[in-house]
Coordinates of C-alpha atoms and ligand atoms in Angstrom, one line a residue:
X19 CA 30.9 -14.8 5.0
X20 CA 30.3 -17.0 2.0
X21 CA 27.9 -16.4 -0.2
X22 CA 27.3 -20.3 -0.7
X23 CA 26.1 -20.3 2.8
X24 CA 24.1 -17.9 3.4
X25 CA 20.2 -18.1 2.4
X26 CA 19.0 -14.8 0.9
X27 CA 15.2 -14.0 2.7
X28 CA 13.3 -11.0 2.8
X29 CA 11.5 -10.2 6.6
X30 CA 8.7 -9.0 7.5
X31 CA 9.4 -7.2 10.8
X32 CA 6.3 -5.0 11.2
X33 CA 4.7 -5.2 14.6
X34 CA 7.9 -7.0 15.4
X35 CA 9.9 -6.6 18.2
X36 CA 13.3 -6.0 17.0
X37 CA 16.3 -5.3 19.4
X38 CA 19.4 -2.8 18.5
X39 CA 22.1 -2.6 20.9
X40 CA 24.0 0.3 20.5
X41 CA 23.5 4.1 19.9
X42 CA 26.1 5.3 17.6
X43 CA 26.0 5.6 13.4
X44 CA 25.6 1.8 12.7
X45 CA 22.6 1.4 15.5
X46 CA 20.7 4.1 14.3
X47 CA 21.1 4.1 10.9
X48 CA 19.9 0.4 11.4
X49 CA 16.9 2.1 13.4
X50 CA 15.8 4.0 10.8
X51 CA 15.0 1.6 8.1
X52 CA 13.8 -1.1 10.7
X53 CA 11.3 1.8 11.8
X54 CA 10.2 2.2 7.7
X55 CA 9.8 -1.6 7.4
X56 CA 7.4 -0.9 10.6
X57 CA 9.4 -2.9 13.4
X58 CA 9.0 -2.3 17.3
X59 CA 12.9 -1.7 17.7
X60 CA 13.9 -1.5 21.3
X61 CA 17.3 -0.3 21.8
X62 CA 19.6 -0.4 24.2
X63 CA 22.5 1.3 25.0
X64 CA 23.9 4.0 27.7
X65 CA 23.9 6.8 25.2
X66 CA 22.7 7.5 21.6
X67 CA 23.7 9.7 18.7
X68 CA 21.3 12.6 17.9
X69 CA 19.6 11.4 15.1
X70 CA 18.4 8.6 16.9
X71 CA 17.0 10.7 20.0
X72 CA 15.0 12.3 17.4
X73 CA 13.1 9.2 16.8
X74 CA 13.1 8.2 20.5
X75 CA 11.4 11.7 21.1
X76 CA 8.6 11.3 19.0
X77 CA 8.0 8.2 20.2
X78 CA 9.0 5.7 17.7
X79 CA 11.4 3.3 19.1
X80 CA 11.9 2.4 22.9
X81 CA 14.5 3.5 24.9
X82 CA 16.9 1.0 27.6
X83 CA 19.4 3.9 28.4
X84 CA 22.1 1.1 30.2
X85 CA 24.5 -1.2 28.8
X86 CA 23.1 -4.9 27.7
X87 CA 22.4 -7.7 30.1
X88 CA 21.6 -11.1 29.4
X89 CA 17.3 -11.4 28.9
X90 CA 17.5 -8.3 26.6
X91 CA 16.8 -10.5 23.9
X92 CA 13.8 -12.2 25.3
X93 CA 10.7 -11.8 22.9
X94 CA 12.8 -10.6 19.9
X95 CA 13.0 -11.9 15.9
X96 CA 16.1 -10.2 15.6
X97 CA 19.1 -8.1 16.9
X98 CA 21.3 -5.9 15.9
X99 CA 24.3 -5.1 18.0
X100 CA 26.7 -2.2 16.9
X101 CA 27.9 -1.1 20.5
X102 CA 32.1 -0.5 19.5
X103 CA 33.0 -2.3 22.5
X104 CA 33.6 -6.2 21.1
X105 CA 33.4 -8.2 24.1
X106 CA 29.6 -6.9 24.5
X107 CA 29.3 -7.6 20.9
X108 CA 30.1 -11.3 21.3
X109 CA 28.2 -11.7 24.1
X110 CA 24.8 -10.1 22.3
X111 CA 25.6 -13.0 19.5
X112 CA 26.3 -15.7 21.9
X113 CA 22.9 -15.0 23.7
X114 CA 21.0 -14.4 20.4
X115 CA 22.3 -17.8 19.0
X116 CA 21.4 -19.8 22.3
X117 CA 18.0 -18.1 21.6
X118 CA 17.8 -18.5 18.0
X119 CA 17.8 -15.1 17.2
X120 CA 19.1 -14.0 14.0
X121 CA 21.6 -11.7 14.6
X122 CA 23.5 -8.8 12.8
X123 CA 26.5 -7.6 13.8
X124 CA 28.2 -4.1 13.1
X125 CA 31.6 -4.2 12.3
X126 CA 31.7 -8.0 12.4
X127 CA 30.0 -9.8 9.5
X128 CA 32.3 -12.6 10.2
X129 CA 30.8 -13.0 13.8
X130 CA 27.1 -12.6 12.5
X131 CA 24.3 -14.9 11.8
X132 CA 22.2 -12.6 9.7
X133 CA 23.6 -9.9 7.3
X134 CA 21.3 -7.3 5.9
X135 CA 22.2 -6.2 2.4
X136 CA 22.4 -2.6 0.8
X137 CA 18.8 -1.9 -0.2
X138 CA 17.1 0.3 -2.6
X139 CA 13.3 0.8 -3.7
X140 CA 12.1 1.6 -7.0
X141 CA 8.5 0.9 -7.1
X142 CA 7.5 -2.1 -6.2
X143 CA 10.8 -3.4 -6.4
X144 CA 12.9 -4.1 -3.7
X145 CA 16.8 -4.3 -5.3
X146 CA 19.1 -5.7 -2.9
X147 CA 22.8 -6.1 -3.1
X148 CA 24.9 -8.1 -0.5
X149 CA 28.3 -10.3 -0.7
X150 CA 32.0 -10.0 -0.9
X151 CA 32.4 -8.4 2.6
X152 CA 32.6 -4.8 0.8
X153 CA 29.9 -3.0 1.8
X154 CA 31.1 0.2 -0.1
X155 CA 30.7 -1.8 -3.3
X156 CA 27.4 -3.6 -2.4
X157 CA 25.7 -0.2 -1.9
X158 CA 27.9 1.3 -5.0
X159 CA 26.0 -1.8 -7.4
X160 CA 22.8 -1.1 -5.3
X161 CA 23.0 2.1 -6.9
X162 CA 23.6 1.6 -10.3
X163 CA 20.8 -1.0 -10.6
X164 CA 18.6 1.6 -8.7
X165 CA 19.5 4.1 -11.0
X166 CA 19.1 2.3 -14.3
X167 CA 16.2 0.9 -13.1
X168 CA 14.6 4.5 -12.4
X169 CA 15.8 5.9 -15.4
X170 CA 14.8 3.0 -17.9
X171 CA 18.2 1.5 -18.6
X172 CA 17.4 -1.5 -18.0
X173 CA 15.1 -3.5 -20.3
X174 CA 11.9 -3.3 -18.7
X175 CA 9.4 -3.6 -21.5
X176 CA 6.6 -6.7 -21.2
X177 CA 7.7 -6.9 -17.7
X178 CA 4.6 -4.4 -16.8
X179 CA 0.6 -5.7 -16.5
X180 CA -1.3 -3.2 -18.0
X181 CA -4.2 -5.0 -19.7
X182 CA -6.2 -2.0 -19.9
X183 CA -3.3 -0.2 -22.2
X184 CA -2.1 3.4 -21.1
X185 CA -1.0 7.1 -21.9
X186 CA 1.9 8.3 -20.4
X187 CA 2.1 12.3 -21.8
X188 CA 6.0 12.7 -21.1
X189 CA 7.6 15.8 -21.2
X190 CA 10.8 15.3 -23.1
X191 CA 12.3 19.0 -22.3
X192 CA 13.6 21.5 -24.4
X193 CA 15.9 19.1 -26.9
X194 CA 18.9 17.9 -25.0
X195 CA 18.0 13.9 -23.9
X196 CA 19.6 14.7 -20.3
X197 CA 17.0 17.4 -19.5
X198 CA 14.0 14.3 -19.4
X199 CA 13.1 13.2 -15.8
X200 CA 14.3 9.9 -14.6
X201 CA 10.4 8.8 -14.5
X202 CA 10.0 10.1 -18.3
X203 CA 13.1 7.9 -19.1
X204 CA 11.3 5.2 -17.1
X205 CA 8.1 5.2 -18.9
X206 CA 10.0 5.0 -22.7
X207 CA 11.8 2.0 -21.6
X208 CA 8.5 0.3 -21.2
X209 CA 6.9 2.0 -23.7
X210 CA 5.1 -0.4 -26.8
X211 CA 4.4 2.9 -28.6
X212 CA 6.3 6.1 -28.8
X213 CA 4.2 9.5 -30.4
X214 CA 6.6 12.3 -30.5
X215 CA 6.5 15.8 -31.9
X216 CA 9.2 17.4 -33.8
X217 CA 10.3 19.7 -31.1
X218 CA 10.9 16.4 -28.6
X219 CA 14.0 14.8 -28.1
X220 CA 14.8 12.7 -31.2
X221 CA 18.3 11.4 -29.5
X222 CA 16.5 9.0 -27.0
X223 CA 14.5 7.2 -30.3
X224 CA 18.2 5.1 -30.8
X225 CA 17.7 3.5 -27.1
X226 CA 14.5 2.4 -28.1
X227 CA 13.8 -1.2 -28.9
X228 CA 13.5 -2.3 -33.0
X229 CA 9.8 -3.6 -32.4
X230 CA 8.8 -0.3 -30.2
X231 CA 6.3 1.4 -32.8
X232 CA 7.4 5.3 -33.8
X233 CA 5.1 7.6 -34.6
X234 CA 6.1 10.9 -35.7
X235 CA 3.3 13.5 -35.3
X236 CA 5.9 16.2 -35.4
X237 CA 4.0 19.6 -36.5
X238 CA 6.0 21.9 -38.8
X239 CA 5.1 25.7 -38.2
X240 CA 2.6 27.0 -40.3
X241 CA 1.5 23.6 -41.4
X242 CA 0.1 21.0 -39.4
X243 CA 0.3 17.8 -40.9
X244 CA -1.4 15.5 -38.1
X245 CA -4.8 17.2 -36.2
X246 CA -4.9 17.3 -32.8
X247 CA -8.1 14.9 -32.9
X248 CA -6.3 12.2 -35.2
X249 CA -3.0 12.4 -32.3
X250 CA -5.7 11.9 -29.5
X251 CA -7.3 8.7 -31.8
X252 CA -3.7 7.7 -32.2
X253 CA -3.2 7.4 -28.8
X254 CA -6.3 5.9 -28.0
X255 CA -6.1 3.2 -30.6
X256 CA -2.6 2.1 -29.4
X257 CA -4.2 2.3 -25.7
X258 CA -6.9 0.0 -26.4
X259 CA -4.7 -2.9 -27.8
X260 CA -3.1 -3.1 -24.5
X261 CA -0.1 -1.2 -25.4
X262 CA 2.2 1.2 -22.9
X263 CA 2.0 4.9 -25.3
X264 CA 4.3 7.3 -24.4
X265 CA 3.2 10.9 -26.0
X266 CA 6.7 12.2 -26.1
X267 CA 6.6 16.3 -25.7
X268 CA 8.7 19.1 -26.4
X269 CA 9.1 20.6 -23.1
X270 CA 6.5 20.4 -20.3
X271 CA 3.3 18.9 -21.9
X272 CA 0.9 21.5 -20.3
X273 CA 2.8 24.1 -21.7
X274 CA 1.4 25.4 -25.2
X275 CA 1.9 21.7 -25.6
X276 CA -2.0 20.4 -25.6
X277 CA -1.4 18.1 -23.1
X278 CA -4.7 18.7 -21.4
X279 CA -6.4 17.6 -24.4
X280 CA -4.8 15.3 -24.7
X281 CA -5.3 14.2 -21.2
X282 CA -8.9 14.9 -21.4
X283 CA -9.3 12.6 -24.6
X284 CA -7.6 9.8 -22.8
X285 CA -9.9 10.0 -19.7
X286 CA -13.3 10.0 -22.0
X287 CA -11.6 6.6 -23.5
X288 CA -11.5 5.5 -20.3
X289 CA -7.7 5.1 -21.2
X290 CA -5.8 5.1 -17.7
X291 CA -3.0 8.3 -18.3
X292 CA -0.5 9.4 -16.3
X293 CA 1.1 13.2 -17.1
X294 CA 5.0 13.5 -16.4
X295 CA 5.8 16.9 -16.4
X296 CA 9.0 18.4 -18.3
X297 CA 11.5 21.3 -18.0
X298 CA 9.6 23.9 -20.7
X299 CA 12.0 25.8 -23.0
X300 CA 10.5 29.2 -20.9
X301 CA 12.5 28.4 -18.7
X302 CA 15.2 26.1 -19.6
X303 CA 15.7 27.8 -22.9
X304 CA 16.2 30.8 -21.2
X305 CA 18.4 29.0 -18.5
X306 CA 21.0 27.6 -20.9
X307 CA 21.4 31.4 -22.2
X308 CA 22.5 32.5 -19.2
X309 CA 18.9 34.2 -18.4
X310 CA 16.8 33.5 -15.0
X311 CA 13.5 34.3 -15.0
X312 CA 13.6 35.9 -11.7
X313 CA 16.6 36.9 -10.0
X314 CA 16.4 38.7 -6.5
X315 CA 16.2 42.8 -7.2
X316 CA 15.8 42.0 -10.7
X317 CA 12.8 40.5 -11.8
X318 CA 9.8 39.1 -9.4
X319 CA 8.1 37.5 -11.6
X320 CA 7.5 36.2 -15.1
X321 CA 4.7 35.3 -18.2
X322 CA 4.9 32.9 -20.4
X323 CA 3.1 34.1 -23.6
X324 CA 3.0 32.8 -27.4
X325 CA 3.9 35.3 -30.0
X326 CA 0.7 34.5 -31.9
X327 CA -1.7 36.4 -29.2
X328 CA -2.2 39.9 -28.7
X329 CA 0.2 41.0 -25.8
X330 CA -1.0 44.3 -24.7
X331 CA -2.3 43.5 -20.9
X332 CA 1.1 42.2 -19.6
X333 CA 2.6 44.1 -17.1
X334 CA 4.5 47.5 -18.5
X335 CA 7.0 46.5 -15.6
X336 CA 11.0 45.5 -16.6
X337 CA 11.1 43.3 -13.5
X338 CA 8.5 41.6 -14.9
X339 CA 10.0 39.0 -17.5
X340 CA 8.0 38.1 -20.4
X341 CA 8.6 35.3 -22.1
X342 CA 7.5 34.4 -25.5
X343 CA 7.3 30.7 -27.4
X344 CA 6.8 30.8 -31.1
X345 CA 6.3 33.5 -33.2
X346 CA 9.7 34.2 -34.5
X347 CA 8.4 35.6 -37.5
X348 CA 6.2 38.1 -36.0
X349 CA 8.4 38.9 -33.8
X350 CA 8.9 43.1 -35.3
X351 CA 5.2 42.9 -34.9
X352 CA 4.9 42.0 -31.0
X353 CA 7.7 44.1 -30.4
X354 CA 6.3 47.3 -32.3
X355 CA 2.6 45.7 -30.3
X356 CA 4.3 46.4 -26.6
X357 CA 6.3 49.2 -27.6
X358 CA 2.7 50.7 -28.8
X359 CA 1.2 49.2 -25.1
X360 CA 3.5 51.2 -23.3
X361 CA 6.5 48.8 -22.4
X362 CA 9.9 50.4 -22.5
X363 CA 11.5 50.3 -26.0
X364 CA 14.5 50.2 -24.1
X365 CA 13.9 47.4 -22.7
X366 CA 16.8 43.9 -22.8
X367 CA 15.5 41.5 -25.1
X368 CA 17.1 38.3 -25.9
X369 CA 16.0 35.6 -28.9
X370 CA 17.3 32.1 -28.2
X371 CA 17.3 29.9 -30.9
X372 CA 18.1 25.7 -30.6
X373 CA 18.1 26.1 -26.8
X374 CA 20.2 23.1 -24.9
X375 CA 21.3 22.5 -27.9
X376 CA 24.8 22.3 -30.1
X377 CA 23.3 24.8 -32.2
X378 CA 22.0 27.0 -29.4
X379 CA 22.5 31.2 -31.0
X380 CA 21.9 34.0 -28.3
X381 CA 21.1 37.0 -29.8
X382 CA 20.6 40.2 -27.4
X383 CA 18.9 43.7 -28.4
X384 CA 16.5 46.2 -26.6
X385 CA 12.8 45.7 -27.6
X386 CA 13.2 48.4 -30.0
X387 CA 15.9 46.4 -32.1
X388 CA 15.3 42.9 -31.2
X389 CA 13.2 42.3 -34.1
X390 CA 16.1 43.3 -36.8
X391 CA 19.2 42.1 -35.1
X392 CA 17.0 38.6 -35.1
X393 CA 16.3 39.5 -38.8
X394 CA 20.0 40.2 -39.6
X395 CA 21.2 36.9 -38.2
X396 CA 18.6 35.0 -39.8
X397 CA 17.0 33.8 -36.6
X398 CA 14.2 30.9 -37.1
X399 CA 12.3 28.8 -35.2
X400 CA 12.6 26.9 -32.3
X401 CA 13.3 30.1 -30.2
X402 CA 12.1 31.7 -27.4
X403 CA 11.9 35.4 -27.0
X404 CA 13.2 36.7 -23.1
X405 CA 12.5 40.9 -22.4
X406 CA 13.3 42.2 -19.2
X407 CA 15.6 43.7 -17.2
X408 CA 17.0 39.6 -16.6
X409 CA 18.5 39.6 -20.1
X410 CA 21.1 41.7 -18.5
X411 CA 22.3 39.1 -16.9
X412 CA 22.5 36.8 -19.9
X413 CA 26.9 36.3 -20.8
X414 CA 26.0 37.4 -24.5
X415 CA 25.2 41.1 -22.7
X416 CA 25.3 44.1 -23.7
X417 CA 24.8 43.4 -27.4
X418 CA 28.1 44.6 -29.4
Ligands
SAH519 N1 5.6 22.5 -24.5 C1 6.8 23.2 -25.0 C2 6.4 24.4 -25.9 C3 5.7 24.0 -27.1 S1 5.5 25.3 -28.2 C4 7.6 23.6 -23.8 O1 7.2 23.5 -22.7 O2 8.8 24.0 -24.0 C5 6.9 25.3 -29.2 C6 7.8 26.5 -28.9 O3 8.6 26.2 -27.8 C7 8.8 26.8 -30.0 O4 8.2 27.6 -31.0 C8 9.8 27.6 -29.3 O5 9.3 28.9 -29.0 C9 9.8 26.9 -28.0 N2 10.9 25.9 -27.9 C10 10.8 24.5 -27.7 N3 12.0 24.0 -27.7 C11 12.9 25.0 -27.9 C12 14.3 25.0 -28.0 N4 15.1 23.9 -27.8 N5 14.9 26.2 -28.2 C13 14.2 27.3 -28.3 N6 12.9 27.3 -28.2 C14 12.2 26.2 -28.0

C-alpha cells in the first residue's frame, strides 16, 4: 500500500447499499460509522459481536446470519470484509474486484482495493489521516490535528466567512489558561479582536497573532475606567467592520460578568453572538482550595452571592454553601450582616485569594473570625468567600 498509488476520495454512501462481511470488532466498528455517513450496510456473517446486535435490533443495518456466498455482493458500492478466516477474505476481494466493487479489507491492507483512513470531525471539517500501513499512528496524527484544530492551535484566522462580523462572549475561567474550553480556545484563534477584562486570562494574549487588535477593558475595583455602554459600542464597532470579537471573561460570562448585556447589546446591533460559557471562580475557585460546593451529607446546595448586596434572606442552613464574589473589603461587614440574620457564627468560612493560580492563599476561619484572620494576612482582591459546613473539607482545615 503506496501512498503514490492510491487516489484519496471522499464517498457519499448515504442511501447506499454497502456490504460488511463479518461480525466481530473490525465489521462492526466499520458498521457504525457507515451507519453515521447514512449507508444501507447489509452484513453478513454467522454471528456478530454485541455492539453490533444493538444496531441490528433497532433496525438499522440488515442482517444475513450465514457465512458469504458468491452474489452477496450484487447491488453494492462497497464491501468491507473482516471475517478472521482469510480464505473467505480473499474470496470477498476476488468477487468484489470481478464486480468492480471497491473493497476494504480488515487485517489485510495489502489485499485491499480501498482503504478508509482514521477520521475525525471538527465542524465542517472532515480531517482524515491514512498511509504508512500503521494505523495506530494514523489515528494518533488524526488526533493531534483534531485536537489543535478544536482548541485553536492551529492558525485558523481569515480562514472563517463572517461578513456580517460577530461576538463571541468567552468565558476565560478563573485565571489559569488551561481552565478555557477547547471552543473558547477555538474562537481566539480566529479572533480579529480580543476585549478582555482584568480578571481574564492574560497568559493566552502571547498565542495571539501581532496584528490581532487587544483591547484591555479590565475594570479595577472601585474604579471603572471603561462603562459598560462604551464595552458594548466597542464590541459593536469591531462587529460591524466584519471582524471575529472575542469578549474574553473572567470566569463564566453570565456570572456577575454582564454577559447578558452584553449579549443583549449585540442582538439589538443585529451583531450575530455566540456565548461560550466558562468555569466561574464559585466554583472553580473554591475547587482548587480543596472546597466542593456540595458534597453528599454535607452540603445540598449552594448561592452564589456578591459581597456588595445585602445577604440577609439566604438560607440560615450550614449545608447550604454560600458563596461570595467580590467584596473583600467588606467582608467584617457581611460577616457581622449574617451573624446579625441568624447564620451560625460558628460556622467554616474560607477566603481564597488568586484562585488557580501560582499565587493562590487559603485562609480558613469560622464566620465569626473570617473577617480578621483575612485582615491579618492582608487578603485582597480577587477572592472568593466559601461558608459552610464544605470548608471542612478544604486541606487548609481546621485553621491553626
Ligand atoms: N464572571 C466571573 C466573576 C466576575 S466578578 C466568574 O464567573 O468567576 C469578579 C470576582 O470573581 C472577583 O472579585 C472574585 O471574587 C472572583 N474571582 C474571579 N477570579 C478569581 C480568582 N482567580 N480567584 C479568586 N476569586 C476570583
Amino acid at each position: 500500500m503506496s501512498s503514490e498509488q492510491s487516489f484519496p476520495l471522499t464517498l457519499r454512501v448515504a442511501g447506499r447499499r454497502v456490504v460488511v462481511v463479518g461480525g466481530g470488532h473490525v465489521a462492526t466498528r466499520r458498521t457504525l460509522s457507515l451507519l453515521d455517513a447514512g449507508a444501507l450496510v447489509v452484513v453478513i456473517s454467522p454471528t456478530v459481536a454485541s455492539s453490533l446486535a444493538s444496531s441490528i435490533g433497532r433496525g438499522d443495518v440488515t442482517w444475513i446470519a450465514r457465512t458469504y456466498r458468491s452474489g452477496d455482493l450484487d447491488g453494492a458500492w462497497l464491501v468491507q470484509t473482516a471475517t478472521a478466516d482469510a480464505l473467505v477474505d480473499e474470496r470477498v476481494a476476488a468477487d468484489a474486484e470481478a464486480s468492480q466493487i471497491w473493497c476494504l479489507k480488515g487485517g489485510d491492507p495489502a489485499g485491499a482495493t480501498a482503504w478508509a483512513p482514521a477520521v475525525a470531525r471538527v465542524d465542517d471539517v472532515t480531517v482524515a489521516v491514512s498511509g504508512g500501513g500503521d494505523a495506530g499512528r494514523a489515528a494518533a496524527l488524526r488526533d493531534a490535528v483534531a485536537t489543535a484544530l478544536q482548541s485553536g492551535d492551529l492558525p485558523l484566522r481569515h480562514r472563517t466567512h463572517r461578513p456580517d462580523g460577530f461576538v463571541a462572549l468567552v468565558g476565560g475561567g478563573p485565571g489559569d489558561p488551561g481552565l478555557i474550553t477547547t471552543r473558547g480556545r477555538r474562537l481566539l484563534a480566529e479572533a480579529d479582536v480580543v476585549v478582555i477584562d482584568r480578571l481574564a486570562p492574560h497568559g493566552v494574549l502571547a498565542e495571539l497573532a501581532p496584528d490581532v487588535e487587544v483591547i484591555d477593558v479590565g475594570k479595577m475595583p472601585d474604579h471603572h475606567p471603561i462603562p459598560q455602554h462604551e464595552i458594548n459600542a466597542i464590541l459593536i464597532d469591531r462587529a460591524r467592520q466584519g471582524k471575529i470579537v472575542v469578549r474574553l471573561k473572567g470566569g463564566d460570562p453570565y456570572v456577575f460578568g454582564r454577559g447578558g448585556e452584553e449579549l443583549i447589546a449585540c442582538r439589538d446591533a443585529g451583531i450575530p453572538v455566540e456565548v461560550v460559557p466558562g468555569v466561574t471562580s464559585a466554583i472553580g475557585v473554591a475547587a482548587a482550595a480543596g472546597i466542593p460546593v456540595t458534597h453528599r451529607g454535607v452540603a445540598r446546595g449552594f448561592s452564589v452571592v456578591t459581597g456588595h448586596e445585602s445577604l440577609a434572606a439566604l438560607p440560615h442552613d450550614r449545608a447550604h454553601t454560600i458563596v461570595m464574589l467580590m467584596g473583600v473589603k467588606r467582608l467584617a461587614e457581611t460577616a457581622g450582616e449574617l451573624i446579625a440574620a441568624g447564620h451560625d457564627p460558628e460556622t467554616p468560612s474560607a477566603l481564597v485569594e488568586n484562585g488557580c493560580s501560582v499565587d493562590q492563599r487559603v485562609t480558613v476561619g469560622t464566620l465569626s473570625t473570617i473577617a480578621d484572620r483575612a485582615a491579618a494576612v492582608g487578603a485582597k482582591s480577587p477572592a472568593i468567600t466559601v461558608i459552610g459546613d464544605v470548608v471542612t473539607l478544604a486541606p487548609s482545615w481546621p485553621p491553626t
